[in-house]
Coordinates of C-alpha atoms and ligand atoms in Angstrom, one line a residue:
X1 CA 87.8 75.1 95.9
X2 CA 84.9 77.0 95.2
X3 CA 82.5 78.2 97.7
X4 CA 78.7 76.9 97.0
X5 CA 76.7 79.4 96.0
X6 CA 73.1 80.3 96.0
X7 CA 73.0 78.0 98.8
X8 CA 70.0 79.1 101.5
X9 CA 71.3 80.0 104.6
X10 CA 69.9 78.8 107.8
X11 CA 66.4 80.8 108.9
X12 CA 67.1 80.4 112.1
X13 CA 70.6 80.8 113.9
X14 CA 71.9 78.1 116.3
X15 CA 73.8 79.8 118.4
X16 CA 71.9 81.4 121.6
X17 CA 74.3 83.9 122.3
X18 CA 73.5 85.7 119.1
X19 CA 70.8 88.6 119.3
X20 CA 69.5 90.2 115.9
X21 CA 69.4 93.8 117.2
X22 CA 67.3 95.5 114.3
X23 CA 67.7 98.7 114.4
X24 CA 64.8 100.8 112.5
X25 CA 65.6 102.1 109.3
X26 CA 66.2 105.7 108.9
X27 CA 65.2 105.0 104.9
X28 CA 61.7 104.8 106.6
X29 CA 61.7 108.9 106.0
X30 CA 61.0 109.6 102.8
X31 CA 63.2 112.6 102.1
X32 CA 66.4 110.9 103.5
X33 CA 65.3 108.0 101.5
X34 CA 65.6 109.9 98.2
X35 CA 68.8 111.9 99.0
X36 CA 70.7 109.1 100.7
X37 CA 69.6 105.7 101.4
X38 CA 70.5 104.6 97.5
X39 CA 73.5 106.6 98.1
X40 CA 75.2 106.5 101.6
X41 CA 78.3 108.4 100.4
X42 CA 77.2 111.4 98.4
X43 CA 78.3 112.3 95.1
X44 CA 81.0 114.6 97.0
X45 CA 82.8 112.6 99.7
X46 CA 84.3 110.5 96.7
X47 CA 86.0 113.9 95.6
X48 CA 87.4 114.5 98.5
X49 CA 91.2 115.6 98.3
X50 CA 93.5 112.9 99.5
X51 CA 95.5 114.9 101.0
X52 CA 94.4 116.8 104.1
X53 CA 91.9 119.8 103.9
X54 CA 93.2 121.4 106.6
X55 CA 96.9 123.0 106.1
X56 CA 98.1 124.4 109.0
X57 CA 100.7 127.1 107.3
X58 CA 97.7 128.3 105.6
X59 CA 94.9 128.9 108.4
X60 CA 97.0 129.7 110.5
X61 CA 94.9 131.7 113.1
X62 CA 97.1 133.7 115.5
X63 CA 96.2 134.5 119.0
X64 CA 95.5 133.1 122.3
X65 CA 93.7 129.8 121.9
X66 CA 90.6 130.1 122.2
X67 CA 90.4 134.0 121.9
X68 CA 90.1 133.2 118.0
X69 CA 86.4 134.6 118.1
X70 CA 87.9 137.9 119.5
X71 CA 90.8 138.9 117.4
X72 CA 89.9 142.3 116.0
X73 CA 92.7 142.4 113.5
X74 CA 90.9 139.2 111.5
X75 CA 88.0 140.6 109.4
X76 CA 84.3 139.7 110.3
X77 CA 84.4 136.3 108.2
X78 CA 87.5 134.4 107.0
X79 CA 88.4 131.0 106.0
X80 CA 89.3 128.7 108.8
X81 CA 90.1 125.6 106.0
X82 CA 89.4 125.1 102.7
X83 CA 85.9 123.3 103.6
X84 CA 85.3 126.3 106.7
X85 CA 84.2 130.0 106.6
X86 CA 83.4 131.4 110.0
X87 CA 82.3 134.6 110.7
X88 CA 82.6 135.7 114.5
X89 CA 81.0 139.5 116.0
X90 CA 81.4 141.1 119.3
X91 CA 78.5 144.1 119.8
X92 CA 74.9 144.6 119.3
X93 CA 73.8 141.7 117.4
X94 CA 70.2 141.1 116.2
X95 CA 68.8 137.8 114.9
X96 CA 66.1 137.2 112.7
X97 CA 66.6 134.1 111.8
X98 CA 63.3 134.0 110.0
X99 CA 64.3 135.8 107.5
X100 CA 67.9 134.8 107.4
X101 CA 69.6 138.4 108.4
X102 CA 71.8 138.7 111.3
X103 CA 72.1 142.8 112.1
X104 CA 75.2 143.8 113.9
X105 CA 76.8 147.0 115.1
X106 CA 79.5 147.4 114.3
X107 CA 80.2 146.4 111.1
X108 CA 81.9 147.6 108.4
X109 CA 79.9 146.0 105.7
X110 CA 77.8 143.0 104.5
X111 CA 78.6 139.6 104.7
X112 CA 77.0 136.3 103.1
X113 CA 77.9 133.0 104.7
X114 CA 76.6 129.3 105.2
X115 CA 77.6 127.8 108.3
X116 CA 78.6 124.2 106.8
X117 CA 81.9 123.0 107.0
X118 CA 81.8 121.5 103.7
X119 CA 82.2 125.1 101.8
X120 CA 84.1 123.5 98.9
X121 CA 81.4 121.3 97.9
X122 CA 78.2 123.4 96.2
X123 CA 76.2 120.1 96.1
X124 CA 76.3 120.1 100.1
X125 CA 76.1 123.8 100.1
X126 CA 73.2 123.9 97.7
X127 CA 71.2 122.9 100.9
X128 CA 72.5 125.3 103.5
X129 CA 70.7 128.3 104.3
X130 CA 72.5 131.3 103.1
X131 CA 72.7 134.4 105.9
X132 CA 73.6 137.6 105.6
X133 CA 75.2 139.7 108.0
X134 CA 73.6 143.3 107.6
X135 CA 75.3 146.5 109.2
X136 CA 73.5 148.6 111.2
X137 CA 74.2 151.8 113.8
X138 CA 77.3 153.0 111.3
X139 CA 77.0 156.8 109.8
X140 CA 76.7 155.1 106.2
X141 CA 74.0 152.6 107.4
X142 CA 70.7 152.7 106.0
X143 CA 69.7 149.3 107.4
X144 CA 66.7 149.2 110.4
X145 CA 67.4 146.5 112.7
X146 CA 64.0 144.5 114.6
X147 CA 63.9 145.1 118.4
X148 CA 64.9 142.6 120.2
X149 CA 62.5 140.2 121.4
X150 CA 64.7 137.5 123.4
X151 CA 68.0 139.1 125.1
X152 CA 70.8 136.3 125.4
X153 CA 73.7 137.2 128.1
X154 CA 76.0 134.5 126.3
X155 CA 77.2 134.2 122.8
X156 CA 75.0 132.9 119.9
X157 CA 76.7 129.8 117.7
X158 CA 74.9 129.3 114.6
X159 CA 75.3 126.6 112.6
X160 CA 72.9 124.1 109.9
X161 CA 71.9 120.5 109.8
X162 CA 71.3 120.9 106.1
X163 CA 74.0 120.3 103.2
X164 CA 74.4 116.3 104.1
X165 CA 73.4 115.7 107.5
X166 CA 71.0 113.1 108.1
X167 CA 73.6 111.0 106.6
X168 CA 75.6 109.3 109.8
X169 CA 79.2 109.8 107.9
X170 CA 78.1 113.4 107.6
X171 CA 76.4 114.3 110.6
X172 CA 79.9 113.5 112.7
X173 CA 82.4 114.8 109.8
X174 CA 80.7 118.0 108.7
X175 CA 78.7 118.7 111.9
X176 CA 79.3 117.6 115.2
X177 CA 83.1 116.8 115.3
X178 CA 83.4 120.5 114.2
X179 CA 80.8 122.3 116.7
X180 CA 82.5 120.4 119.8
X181 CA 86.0 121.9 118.4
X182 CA 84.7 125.3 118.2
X183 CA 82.5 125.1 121.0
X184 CA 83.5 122.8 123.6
X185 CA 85.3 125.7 125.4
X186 CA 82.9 128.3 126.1
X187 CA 81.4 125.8 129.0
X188 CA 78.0 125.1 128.0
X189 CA 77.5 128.9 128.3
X190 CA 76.7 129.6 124.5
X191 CA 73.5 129.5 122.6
X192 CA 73.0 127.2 120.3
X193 CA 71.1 128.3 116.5
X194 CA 70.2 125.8 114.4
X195 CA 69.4 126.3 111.0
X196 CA 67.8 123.9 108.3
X197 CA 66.7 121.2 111.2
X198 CA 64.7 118.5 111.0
X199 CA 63.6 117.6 113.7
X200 CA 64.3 114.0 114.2
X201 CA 68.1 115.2 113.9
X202 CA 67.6 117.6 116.3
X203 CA 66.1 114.8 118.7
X204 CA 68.5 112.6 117.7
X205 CA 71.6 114.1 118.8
X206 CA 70.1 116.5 121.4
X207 CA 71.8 114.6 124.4
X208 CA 75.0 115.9 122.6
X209 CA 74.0 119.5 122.6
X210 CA 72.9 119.4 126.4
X211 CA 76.7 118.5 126.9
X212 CA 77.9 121.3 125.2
X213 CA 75.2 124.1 125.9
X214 CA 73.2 124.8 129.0
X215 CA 70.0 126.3 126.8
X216 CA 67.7 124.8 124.9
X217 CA 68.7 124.5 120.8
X218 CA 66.6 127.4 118.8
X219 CA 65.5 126.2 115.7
X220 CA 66.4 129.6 114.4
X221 CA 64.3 129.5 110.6
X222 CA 61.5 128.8 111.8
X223 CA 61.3 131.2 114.7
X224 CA 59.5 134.4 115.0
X225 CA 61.9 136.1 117.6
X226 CA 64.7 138.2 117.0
X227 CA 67.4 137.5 119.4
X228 CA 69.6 139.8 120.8
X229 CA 73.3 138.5 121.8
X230 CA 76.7 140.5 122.9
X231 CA 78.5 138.2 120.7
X232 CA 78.4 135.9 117.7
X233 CA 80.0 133.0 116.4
X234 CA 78.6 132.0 112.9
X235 CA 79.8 128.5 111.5
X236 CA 82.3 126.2 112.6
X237 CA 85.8 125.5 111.9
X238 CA 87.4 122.2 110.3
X239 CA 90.3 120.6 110.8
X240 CA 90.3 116.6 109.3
X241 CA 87.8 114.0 108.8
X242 CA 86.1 113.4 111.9
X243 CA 89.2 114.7 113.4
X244 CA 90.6 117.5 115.6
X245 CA 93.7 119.0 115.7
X246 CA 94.7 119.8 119.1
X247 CA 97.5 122.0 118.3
X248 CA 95.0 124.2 116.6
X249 CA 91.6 123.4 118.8
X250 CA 91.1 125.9 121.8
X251 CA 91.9 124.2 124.9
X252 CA 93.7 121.6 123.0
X253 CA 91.0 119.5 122.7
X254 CA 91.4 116.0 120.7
X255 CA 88.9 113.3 119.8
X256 CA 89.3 111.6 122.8
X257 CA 87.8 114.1 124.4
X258 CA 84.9 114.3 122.0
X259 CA 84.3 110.4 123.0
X260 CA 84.5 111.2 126.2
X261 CA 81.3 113.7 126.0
X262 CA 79.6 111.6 123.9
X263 CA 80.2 108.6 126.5
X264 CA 78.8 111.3 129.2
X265 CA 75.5 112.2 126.7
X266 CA 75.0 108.6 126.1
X267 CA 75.5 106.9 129.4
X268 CA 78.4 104.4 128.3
X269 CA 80.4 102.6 130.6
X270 CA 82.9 101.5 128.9
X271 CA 86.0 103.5 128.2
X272 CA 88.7 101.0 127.5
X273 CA 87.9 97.2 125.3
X274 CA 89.6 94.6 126.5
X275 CA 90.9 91.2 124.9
X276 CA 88.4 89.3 128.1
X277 CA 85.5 91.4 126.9
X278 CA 83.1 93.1 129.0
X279 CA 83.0 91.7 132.8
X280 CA 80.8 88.8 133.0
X281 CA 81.0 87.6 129.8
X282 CA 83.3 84.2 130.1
X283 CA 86.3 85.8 128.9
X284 CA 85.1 86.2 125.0
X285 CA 85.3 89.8 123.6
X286 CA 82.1 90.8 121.6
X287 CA 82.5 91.1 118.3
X288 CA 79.5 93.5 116.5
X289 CA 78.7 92.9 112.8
X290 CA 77.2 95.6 111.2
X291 CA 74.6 94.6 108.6
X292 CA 73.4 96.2 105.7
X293 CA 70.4 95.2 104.3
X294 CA 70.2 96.9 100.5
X295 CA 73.8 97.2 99.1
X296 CA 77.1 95.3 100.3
X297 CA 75.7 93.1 102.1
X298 CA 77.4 90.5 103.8
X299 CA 75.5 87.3 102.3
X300 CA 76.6 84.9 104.9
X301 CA 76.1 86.6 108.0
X302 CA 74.7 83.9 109.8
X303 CA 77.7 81.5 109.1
X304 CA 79.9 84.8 110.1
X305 CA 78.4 84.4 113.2
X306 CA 78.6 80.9 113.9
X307 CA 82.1 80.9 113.3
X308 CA 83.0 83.8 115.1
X309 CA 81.0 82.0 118.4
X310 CA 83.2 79.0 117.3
X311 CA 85.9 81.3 117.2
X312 CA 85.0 82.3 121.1
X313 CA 83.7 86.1 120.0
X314 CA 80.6 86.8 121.4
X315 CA 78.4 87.8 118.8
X316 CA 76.0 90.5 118.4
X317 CA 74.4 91.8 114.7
X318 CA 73.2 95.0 114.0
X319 CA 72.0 97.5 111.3
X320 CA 72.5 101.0 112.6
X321 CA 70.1 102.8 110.1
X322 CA 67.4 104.3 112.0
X323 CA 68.7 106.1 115.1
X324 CA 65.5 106.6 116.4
X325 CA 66.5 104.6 119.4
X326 CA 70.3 106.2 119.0
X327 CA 71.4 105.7 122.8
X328 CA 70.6 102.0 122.8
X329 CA 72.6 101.9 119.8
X330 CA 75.2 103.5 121.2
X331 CA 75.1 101.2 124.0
X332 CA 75.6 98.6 121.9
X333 CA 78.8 99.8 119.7
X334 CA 79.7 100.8 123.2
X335 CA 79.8 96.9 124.2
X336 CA 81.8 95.6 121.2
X337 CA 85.6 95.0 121.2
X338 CA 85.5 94.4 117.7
X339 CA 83.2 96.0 114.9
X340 CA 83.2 95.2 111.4
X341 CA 81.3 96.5 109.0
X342 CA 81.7 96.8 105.0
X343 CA 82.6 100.3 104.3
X344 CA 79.5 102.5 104.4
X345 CA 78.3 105.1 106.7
X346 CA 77.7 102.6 109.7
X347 CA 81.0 102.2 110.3
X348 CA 80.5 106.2 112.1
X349 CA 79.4 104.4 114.7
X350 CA 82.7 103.6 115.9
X351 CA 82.7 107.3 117.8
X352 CA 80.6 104.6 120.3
X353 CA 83.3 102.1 120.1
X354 CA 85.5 102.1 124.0
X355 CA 89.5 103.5 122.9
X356 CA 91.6 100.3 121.5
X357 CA 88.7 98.4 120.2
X358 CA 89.1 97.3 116.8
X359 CA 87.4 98.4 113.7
X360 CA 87.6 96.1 110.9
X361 CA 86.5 97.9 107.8
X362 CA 85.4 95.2 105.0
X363 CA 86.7 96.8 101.7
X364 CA 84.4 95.7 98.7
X365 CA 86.6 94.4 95.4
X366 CA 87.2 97.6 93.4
X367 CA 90.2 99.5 94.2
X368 CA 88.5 101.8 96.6
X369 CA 91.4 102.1 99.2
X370 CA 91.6 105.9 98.8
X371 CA 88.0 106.0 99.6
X372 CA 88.4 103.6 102.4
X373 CA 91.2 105.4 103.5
X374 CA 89.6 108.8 104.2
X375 CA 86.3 108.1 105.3
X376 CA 87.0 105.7 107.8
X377 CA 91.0 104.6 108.6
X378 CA 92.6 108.0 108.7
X379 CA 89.9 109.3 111.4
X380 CA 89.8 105.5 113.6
X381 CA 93.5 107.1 114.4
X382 CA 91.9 110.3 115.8
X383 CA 89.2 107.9 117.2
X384 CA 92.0 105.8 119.3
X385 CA 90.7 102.8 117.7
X386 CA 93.0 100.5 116.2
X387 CA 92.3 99.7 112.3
X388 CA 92.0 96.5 110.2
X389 CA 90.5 96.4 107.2
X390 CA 89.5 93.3 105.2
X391 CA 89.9 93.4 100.7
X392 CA 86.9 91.6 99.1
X393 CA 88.7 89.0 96.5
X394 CA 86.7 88.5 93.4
X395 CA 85.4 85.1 95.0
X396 CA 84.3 86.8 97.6
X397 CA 82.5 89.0 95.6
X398 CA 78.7 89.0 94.0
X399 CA 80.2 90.3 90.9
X400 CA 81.6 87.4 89.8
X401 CA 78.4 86.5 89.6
X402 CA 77.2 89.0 87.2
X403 CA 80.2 89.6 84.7
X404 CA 82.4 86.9 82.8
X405 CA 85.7 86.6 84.4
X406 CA 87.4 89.1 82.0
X407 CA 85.1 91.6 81.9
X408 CA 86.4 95.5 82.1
X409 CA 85.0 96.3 85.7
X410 CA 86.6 92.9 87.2
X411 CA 89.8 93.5 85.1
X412 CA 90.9 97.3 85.5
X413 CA 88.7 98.9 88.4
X414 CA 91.3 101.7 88.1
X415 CA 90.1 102.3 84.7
X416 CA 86.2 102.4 85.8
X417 CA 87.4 105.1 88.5
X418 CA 88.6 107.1 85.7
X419 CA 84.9 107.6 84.7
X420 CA 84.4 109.0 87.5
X421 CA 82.2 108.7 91.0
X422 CA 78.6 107.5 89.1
X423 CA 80.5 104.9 87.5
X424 CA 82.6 103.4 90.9
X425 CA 79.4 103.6 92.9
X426 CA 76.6 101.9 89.9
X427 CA 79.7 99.5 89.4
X428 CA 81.5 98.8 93.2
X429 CA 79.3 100.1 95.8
X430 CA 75.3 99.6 94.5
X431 CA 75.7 96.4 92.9
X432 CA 78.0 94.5 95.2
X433 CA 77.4 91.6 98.1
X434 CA 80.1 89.6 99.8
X435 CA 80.4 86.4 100.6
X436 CA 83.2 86.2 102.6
X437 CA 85.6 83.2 103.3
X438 CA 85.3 82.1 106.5
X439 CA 89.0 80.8 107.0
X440 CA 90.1 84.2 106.2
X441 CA 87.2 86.1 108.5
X442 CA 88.1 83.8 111.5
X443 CA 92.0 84.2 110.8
X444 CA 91.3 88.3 110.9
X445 CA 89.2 87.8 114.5
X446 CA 92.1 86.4 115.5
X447 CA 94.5 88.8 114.5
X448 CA 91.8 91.5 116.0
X449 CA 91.4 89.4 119.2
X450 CA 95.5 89.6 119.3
X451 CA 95.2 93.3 118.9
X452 CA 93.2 94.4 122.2
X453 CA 94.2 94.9 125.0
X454 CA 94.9 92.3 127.6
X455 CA 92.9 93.4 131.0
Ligands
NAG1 C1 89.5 80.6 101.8 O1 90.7 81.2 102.0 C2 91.7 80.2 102.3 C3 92.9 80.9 102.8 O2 93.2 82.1 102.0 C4 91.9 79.4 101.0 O3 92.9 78.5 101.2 C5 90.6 78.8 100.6 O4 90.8 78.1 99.4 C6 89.5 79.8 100.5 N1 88.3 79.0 100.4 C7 87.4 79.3 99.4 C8 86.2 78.5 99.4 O5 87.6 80.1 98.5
NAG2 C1 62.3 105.3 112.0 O1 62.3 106.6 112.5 C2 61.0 107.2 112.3 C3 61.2 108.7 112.7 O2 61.3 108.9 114.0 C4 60.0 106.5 113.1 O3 58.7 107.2 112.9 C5 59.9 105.1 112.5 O4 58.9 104.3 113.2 C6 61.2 104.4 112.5 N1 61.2 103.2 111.7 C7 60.9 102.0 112.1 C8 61.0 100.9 111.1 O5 60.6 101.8 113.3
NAG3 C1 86.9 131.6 101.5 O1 87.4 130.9 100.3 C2 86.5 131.0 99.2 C3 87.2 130.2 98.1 O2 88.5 130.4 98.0 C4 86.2 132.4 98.8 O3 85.3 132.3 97.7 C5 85.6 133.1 100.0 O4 85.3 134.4 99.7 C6 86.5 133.0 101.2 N1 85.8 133.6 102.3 C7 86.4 134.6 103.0 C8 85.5 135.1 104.1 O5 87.4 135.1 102.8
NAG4 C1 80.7 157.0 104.6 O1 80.7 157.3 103.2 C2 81.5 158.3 102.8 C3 81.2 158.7 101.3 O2 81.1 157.5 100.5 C4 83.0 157.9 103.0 O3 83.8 158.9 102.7 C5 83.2 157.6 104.5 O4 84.4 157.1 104.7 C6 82.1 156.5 104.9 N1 82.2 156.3 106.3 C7 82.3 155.1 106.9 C8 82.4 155.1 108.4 O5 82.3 154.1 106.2
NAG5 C1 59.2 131.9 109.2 O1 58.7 131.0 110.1 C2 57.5 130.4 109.7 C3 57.0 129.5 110.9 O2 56.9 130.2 112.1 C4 57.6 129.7 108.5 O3 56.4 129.1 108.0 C5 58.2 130.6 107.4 O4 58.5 129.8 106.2 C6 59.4 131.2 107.9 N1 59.9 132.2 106.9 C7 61.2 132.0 106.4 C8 61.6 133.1 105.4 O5 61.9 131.1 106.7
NAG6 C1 94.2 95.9 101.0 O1 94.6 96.5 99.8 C2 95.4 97.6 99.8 C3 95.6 98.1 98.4 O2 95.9 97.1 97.5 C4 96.7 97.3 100.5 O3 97.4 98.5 100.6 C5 96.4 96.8 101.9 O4 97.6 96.5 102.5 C6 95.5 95.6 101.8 N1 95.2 95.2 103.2 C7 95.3 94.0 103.6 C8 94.9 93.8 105.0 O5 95.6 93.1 102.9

C-alpha cells in the first residue's frame, strides 16, 4: 500500500512531551553559508580512502610515548599519516605569526608546513595558512630573528581552524579529535596558536581549549607579538576518523577519554544511557531526532514523533546548525538515549551522546554505504556508541517523486557514483527527502530500545 503523499502534516504537534528545540542556523553566516551549508560534506570527504589513513607499519614513530616531540633522530617535520605533517623544535624559538615565520635555533634548514590534518586533500589545504620555519643563530644563517616580545615558559602548539572547519563533521575529524591526541598530555601546560580563526569557532569551542590549556588561545595571524617559546610543536597528528589510536596516542589516550573532557567542558551529567532513560522520566528513554531543514529532510517528522511517544520514547527534535548556544546543545545530545539523524554533519554531535546510547544513522536511497560507513559508523565504535543505521527504500524516498520508476539514478546508483562526487551529491544528497514508514521506524526504536542498557 502506498503511503499518501503530499498530504499536510499537522501545524501543531499533539503530543506535550515534545519540545521543538531550534537551534540557530550556523548558514546565518554568510561565508559558511557559501562554502558549506549547500554542501555539508565537502567535495573531499567523499574521496576519502576506504581503507584507513592511518597505517601503523608505516608511521611508525619510535620512542617513549609521549617523548615523540623530542626525538632528535626524527628530522624537524615528518609525516605522522598520510593526512598529518608535524613539525616539533626544542630551542630558541621565535613567533611572528603575523607574518607567518616561525625562527628557530637550531635548525638545520627551512621548512614549509600547514598545520591541518587533512594534508592529502589541496582543496582543504588551499585554506590553511602556510608557515615557514626559518633558521637562525647557525654559522650559514643569514636570517634576523624579531626580539621577543611575549616569553612563554611552556611549549607553543600551533595549529589552524581553516581548510574545513566550521563544518561540525570537520571541526571534530580534522581538528579537535587530533589536538586532544597530541595534546592532552602536556597537562594544560602548553600554549595554544591558532591560525586562520574565526572567531565564533574560537568561541564556540573555547570551553574545550580551557580543558586542555591553562592560557588563553592566541590568535596568532592577527597578532602583532612575536613570541618566544623553549619548545614547539607545529600541527597535529592523525590517526582515524574521529578516532584515536591508543596504542599509538601518548598516554594511551582513547576517545573515551576525549568524551570524558568534553563532558567536563560542557557540564554533562550523563555518562552512561540507559534503557529507563534519564531519572525522572517514567521509565521512557529519549529519543532525539535530528532535523534538517534544506536537504534530506525527514518530511514526516511530526508523525515520527507521535509514534515514537506512542512507542514510549520520549521525544525531543532538534536542528543542530548554529552552535551559537553549543553547551545547551550539548546538553541536549547529552539527554538522548537514542539519536537519529539522516547522514549529514549533525550526526557529529553524537561526541555529546552518554557511552552505549544509540545512534541511528538514516541512510538516504543511493548506495552511499561507503560514505555512511566512514563518516559516521566506523568512528561511533571509537565513540562507544552502539550503531544502527536505517536504508531509505525508493518509497521512502522523494525521488520517486521526481523520476519515472526506471529512470538511471533510481536503477543503477552505482553507475551515477562512477561519475563521480558532483554527480552522487546533485543526484542523492541535494535533491533528496524521506518519508519514512513508520512500521519500519517504530520496529527500529524498538530494536534501539532493546539495545541499551538496562539500569
Ligand atoms: C511499511 O513497511 C512495512 C514493513 O516493511 C510494510 O509491510 C508496509 O507495506 C510499508 N508501508 C508502506 C505504506 O509502504
Ligand atoms: C547564529 O550565529 C550567529 C553568530 O554568532 C548569530 O549572530 C546569529 O544570531 C545566530 N543565528 C540565529 C538565527 O540566531
Ligand atoms: C609528507 O608526505 C608528502 C606526500 O607524500 C610529501 O610531499 C611531504 O614532503 C612529506 N613531508 C615530510 C615532512 O616528509
Ligand atoms: C656552511 O656552508 C659551508 C659551505 O657551503 C659548508 O661547507 C658547511 O658545512 C656549512 N655549515 C653548516 C653548519 O651547515
Ligand atoms: C597582521 O595583523 C594585522 C592585524 O593586527 C592584520 O590586519 C594583518 O593583515 C596581518 N598581516 C598578516 C601578514 O597576516
Ligand atoms: C543497509 O544496506 C547495506 C548495503 O546494502 C547493508 O550492508 C546493510 O546491512 C543494510 N542495513 C540494514 C540495517 O538493513
Amino acid at each position: 500500500m502506498k503511503q499518501p503523499r503530499g498530504r499536510q502534516e499537522p501545524r501543531r504537534v499533539g503530543n506535550a512531551a515534545m519540545v521543538v528545540t531550534m537551534v540557530v542556523s550556523l548558514c546565518v553566516l554568510t561565508y559558511i553559508k557559501a562554502r558549506y551549508c549547500s554542501n555539508p560534506f565537502p567535495k573531499a570527504v567523499a574521496e576519502v580512502e576506504v581503507d584507513e589513513d592511518y597505517d601503523s607499519t608505516r608511521y611508525k614513530l619510535t620512542g617513549p610515548v609521549g617523548e615523540e616531540d623530542f626525538d632528535p633522530s626524527r628530522p624537524t617535520c615528518y609525516n605522522t599519516s598520510k593526512r598529518s605533517e608535524r613539525c616539533a623544535a626544542v630551542g630558541d624559538i621565535r613567533v611572528d605569526g603575523n607574518h607567518s615565520r616561525i625562527y628557530i635555533s637550531p635548525l638545520s634548514r627551512e621548512w614549509r608546513t600547514k598545520p591541518y590534518a587533512r594534508r592529502h586533500d589541496a582543496v582543504a589545504m588551499d585554506d590553511v595558512r602556510e608557515f615557514t620555519l626559518v633558521p637562525f643563530g647557525g654559522p650559514n644563517d643569514t636570517a634576523v630573528p624579531p626580539l621577543c616580545t611575549r616569553t612563554h615558559s611552556v611549549p607553543g602548539f600551533l595549529f589552524s581552524s581553516g581548510g574545513f572547519a566550521g563544518n561540525l563533521y570537520h571541526d571534530y575529524a580534522d581538528v579537535l579529535v587530533p589536538l586532544f591526541a597530541s595534546t592532552n598530555h602536556l597537562g594544560g601546560e602548553v600554549q595554544f596558536l591558532l591560525a586562520d580563526i574565526k572567531d565564533w569557532w574560537a568561541d564556540k569551542f573555547r570551553p574545550l581549549f580551557r580543558q586542555l590549556s591553562r592560557y588563553d588561545v592566541i590568535d596568532v595571524n592577527n597578532d602583532r607579538e612575536v613570541h618566544c617559546f623553549p619548545r614547539i610543536i607545529i600541527g597535529s597528528t592523525f590517526h582515524r576518523a574521529m578516532g584515536i589510536d591508543p596504542s599509538r596516542s601518548p598516554g594511551g589516550v582513547t576517545v573515551a577519554d576525549f568524551k570524558r573532557l568534553l563532558r567536563r567542558a560542557f557540564r554533562l551529567e550523563r555518562a552512561v544511557a540507559s534503557r529507563s532513560g534519564a531519572p525522572r522520566r517514567r521509565d521512557r528513554p529519549r529519543l532525539l531526532i535530528i532535523s534538517r531543514k534544506s536537504s534530506r529532510r525527514f518530511v514526516n517528522e511530526r508523525a515520527m514523533a507521535r509514534a515514537a511517544a506512542a512507542a514510549r520514547f520520549d521525544v525531543r527534535i532538534a536542528e543542530p546548525d548554529n552552535h551559537t548556544d553549543m553547551p545547551n546543545f550539548a546538553r541536549l545530545v547529552n539527554s538522548a538515549d537514542v539519536m537519529m539523524g539522516v547522514h549529514g554533519a549533525g550526526l557529529t554531535n553524537m561526541v555529546f551522546l552518554p557511552s552505549r546510547a544509540v545512534l541511528v544513522q538514516v541512510v538516504p536511497f543511493g548506495g552511499l554505504e561507503w560514505l555512511t560507513r566512514v563518516t559516521f559508523k566506523d568512528p561511533a565504535r571509537d565513540m562507544d556508541v552502539t550503531y544502527m543505521e536505517y536504508n531509505v527504500s525508493l518509497e521512502e524516498s522523494s525521488l520517486r517523486d521526481l523520476y519515472p520508476e526506471d529512470h538511471f539514478y533510481l536503477k543503477h546508483p552505482y553507475d551515477v557514483h562512477k561519475k563521480g562526487w558532483d554527480a552522487i551529491k546533485t543526484v542523492y544528497l541535494d535533491k533528496q527527502n524521506v518519508r519514512l514508514n513508520l512500521t519500519r521506524f517504530t520496529r527500529t526504536l524498538e530494536q534501539a530500545r532493546d539495545l541499551l542498557p538496562t539500569p
